[in-house]
XYZ file of C-alpha atoms in Angstrom:
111
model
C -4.240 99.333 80.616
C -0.739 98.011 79.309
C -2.522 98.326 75.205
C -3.418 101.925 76.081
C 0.166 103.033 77.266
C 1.316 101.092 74.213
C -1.398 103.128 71.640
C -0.126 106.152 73.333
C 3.212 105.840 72.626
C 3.062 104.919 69.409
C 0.765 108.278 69.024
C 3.206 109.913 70.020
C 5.506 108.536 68.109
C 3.634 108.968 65.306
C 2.795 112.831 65.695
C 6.974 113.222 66.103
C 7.355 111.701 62.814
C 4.252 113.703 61.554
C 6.022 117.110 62.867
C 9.785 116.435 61.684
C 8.054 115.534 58.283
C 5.919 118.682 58.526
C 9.524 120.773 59.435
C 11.642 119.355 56.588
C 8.942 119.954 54.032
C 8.322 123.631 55.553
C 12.620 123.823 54.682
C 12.558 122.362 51.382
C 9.537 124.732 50.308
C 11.730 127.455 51.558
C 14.470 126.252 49.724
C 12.684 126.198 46.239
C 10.877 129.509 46.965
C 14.672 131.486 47.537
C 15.192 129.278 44.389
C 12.873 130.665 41.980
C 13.221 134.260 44.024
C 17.217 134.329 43.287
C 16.359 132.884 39.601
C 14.013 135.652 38.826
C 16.460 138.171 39.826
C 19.106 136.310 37.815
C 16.149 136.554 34.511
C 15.715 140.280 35.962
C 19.675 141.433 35.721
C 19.875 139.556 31.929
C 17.058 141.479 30.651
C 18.072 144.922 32.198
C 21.436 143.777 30.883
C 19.938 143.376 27.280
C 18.114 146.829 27.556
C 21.410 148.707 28.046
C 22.399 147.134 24.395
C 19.599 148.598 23.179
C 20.525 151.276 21.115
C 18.421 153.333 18.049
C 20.626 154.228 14.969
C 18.449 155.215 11.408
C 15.100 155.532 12.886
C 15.852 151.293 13.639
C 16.066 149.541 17.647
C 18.816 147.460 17.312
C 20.704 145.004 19.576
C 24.335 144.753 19.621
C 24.629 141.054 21.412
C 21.244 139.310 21.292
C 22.192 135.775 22.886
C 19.637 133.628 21.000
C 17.096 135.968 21.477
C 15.060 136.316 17.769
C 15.489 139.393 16.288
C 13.261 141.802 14.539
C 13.955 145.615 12.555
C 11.478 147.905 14.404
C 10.772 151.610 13.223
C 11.424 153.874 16.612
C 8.024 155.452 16.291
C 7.091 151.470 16.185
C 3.847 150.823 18.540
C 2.233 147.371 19.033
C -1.099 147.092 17.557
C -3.861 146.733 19.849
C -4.673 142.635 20.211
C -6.904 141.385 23.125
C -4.909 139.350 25.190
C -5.933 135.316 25.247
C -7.606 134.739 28.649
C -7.580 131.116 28.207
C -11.038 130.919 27.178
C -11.953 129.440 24.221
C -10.028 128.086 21.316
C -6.205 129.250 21.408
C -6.549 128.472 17.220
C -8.467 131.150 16.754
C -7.039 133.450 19.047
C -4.005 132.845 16.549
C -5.404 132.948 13.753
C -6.859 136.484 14.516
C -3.131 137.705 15.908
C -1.859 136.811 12.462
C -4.552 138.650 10.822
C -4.030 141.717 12.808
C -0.070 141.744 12.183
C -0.515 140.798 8.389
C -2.642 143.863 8.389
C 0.313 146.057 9.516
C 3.062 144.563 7.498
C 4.404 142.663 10.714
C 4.483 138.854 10.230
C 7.430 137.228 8.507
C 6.021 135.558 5.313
């Protein structure tokens, strides 16, 4: 009888662990979601940030303070050609291969 009281116990003991485990994972999840959540915004308020630099002067969209960010001349009437998107399927090469085809084709890659 004394074993089973004992096995009990350290059940018990056990399951506390198990749930104060369980409780300080649940906070740390929490933690890195607000994380990513407050980062996003952060990523959100540099980009809206960047669009209010955007200005158009000679038919051209231009940046005045670009951070890093590469840069490219655009025409204003400028649209992007139409390029399937890669789905993951298949061989990325390819997929590349055809995206450089399709902007050599409109004067858009940079050799």
């Amino acid at each position: 009888m004394d074993q089973q009281v004992v096995t009990t116990d350290e059940f018990t003991t056990a399951m506390a662990s198990i749930q104060e485990a369980l409780a300080s994972l649940r906070q740390e999840i929490g933690i890195v979601q607000t994380t990513i959540i407050n980062d996003a915004h952060a990523h959100m308020d540099r980009i809206e940030q960047h669009m209010r630099q955007l200005r158009v002067s000679d038919s051209s969209v231009v940046w005045d303070d670009l951070e890093g960010m590469p840069v490219a001349s655009l025409l204003a009437k400028f649209r992007m050609p139409d390029i399937e998107r890669y789905t993951g399927i298949g061989c990325p090469r390819i997929h590349l291969r055809l995206y450089s085809i399709v902007m050599r084709a409109h004067e858009l890659d940079e050799s």
